[in-house]
Amino acid sequence: MNDDLVASLDNIGLSYDQGAHFILRNVTLSLRRGEFVALLGPSGVGKSTLLRVVMGLTVPLEGAVHEVSAAPDPRRRKNALVFQDARLIPWRSVAANVAFGLEGLALTRQEKQDRIESALRLVGLTAEADRWPRKLSGGQRQRVGVARALTVDPDLLLMDEPFGALDPITRHTLQDELLKIWEQTHKTILFVTHDIEEALKLATRIVVLAGAPAKIAGCLNVTAEMKEAESVPFKQAVLQLRSMIAGVSVNTAR
Amino acid sequence: MIRKVSHRRHILLSAVGLIVFFSGWQFAVTSGVLPSGMVPAPGTLWPAWLDEVRSGFWQQAICDSLTHYVLGLLIGSVFGAFLGILCGMLELLDGLLEGVIRLLRPVPGLAWVPFAILWFGLNTAGATFVIAISVFWINFYAAYGAVKSVDPELYELAAAFGHGRFLAGLFKITLPASAPGIMAGLRTGLGQGWMSVVAAELFGVPGIGARMMQASSLLATDVVVVYMLTMALLYALTDFLFGFVRRYVLRWQV
Ligand SMILES: Nc1ncnc2c1ncn2[C@@H]1O[C@H](COP(=O)(O)OP(=O)(O)OP(=O)(O)O)[C@@H](O)[C@H]1O
Ligand SMILES: [Mg+2]
């Protein structure tokens, strides 16, 4: 099954102060092609930091990230990140923001145009292509962030609490849309959240990051029954995940 | 809609203010509150202006000063913004130049006049030099500050989508992100440039400033005021025209 891997994290240890104080320690995680993994953890535990490590934006002090991909492809990027804060470029129109990741890839102008259009169609923003980010709603901004990540056709799509700052109605809509996009594109997704219900709704597998320094405190394969809100398996899964999150913090407190 | 109405009101108010100012001034002179030898009445400005136009002095002075102004502004703005951007980007250059900048910055444009005469002579080049220096600093600091305050998260975004820090960073992030600050510097320089025109022409390079000095040595205060108003109008015109450029470049801000 090893050829099914997209990326693996091998004993990642990360510190912002040369090892005096670790944020992440012994974090080991494998991502298989096509799975939707939710990385669940309390606020401030190091979820965004871990995504930055996977993206190569932060170099870990210990361990390594292995990307299992075929020959490097100049028409795609290995990873793409949807930021917690959307992080659109204010001086670029929606379409130009989506184009940002394509610049530098070996694509013709027409191919770029096609990718931008299909990404915008996927997130339902075709009509907003020429608008400025500052005129968009919070939900629309996150959609642009998703489209921008999808255009580079990544092996691994990393999403950092993309819907965390949205109102519940918009959040549910975007969750449903994301599931549709996942079904259409078969992308491998690592989705960060601190919301247990969101993790259960979206993911095929949930990985809990907890403790200080943070490590993988538990793992849960999500079954179809667990996705039925208020069903018994759902409630059991919620309890199990809660204890995974709490268990480690209790251990380290001692 | 609301903005438009208040904008129109704004223009109306400032027109009213101007009318009150000039009629108050006229009244003060004719009633003898202000001695007419000291202050020319607004009514005398018109014939004074007509005299200047008929003799061709006015057109010639504007032509000369515009040449100094445009050249000095261009040179000072381009070099100032360029060096400011470089210093903002390169720690090494910033450190190297810091002492020199602290040394030269407080020297007012006027103090450069002797050197301007020495190095270039009483000609266009000399006047241009004095204007360029005073405009240089404004643009230097505006660009420097703008580059320094670019949101580091935008560089992280660029890195996440595979764009290099230096060239791609400069053109995709640094320059557009600091455009508002650089434009503000250019605009301030536009005003400062006109102020320096007088200093630059103080010692006899022909132009509006020189003509003002000639008139004042003959106590022809009406002619002096004609050129003061001329300069104010030229400033208003250049600022107005620059407004179009600025609004176009920063159209994403509205
Ligand atoms: N650049 C940095 N320098 C120093 N410390 C940092 C830096 N970035 C994050 N941290 C610290 O690392 C820890 C983890 O931060 P991180 O942003 O990864 O948390 P998170 O799990 O994403 O939290 P949230 O759910 O609130 O987004 C926090 O204690 C934070 O203060
Ligand atoms: Mg975070």
Short mmCIF file of N, CA and C and ligand atoms in Angstrom, two decimals, chain A residues 47-48 84 160-161 192, ligand 2:
data_model
loop_
_atom_site.label_atom_id
_atom_site.label_comp_id
_atom_site.label_asym_id
_atom_site.label_seq_id
_atom_site.Cartn_x
_atom_site.Cartn_y
_atom_site.Cartn_z
N LYS A 47 -1.66 23.56 14.98
CA LYS A 47 -2.22 23.03 13.74
C LYS A 47 -1.71 23.81 12.53
N SER A 48 -1.79 25.13 12.62
CA SER A 48 -1.30 25.95 11.50
C SER A 48 0.19 25.74 11.31
N GLN A 84 -6.22 30.18 6.82
CA GLN A 84 -7.23 30.43 7.85
C GLN A 84 -7.94 31.77 7.59
N ASP A 160 -6.60 25.24 6.25
CA ASP A 160 -6.40 25.66 7.63
C ASP A 160 -7.65 26.35 8.17
N GLU A 161 -8.48 25.60 8.85
CA GLU A 161 -9.74 26.14 9.38
C GLU A 161 -10.38 27.12 8.41
N VAL A 192 -7.72 21.22 8.59
CA VAL A 192 -7.54 21.55 9.99
C VAL A 192 -8.82 22.15 10.55
MG MG C 2 -4.25 28.13 13.18
#
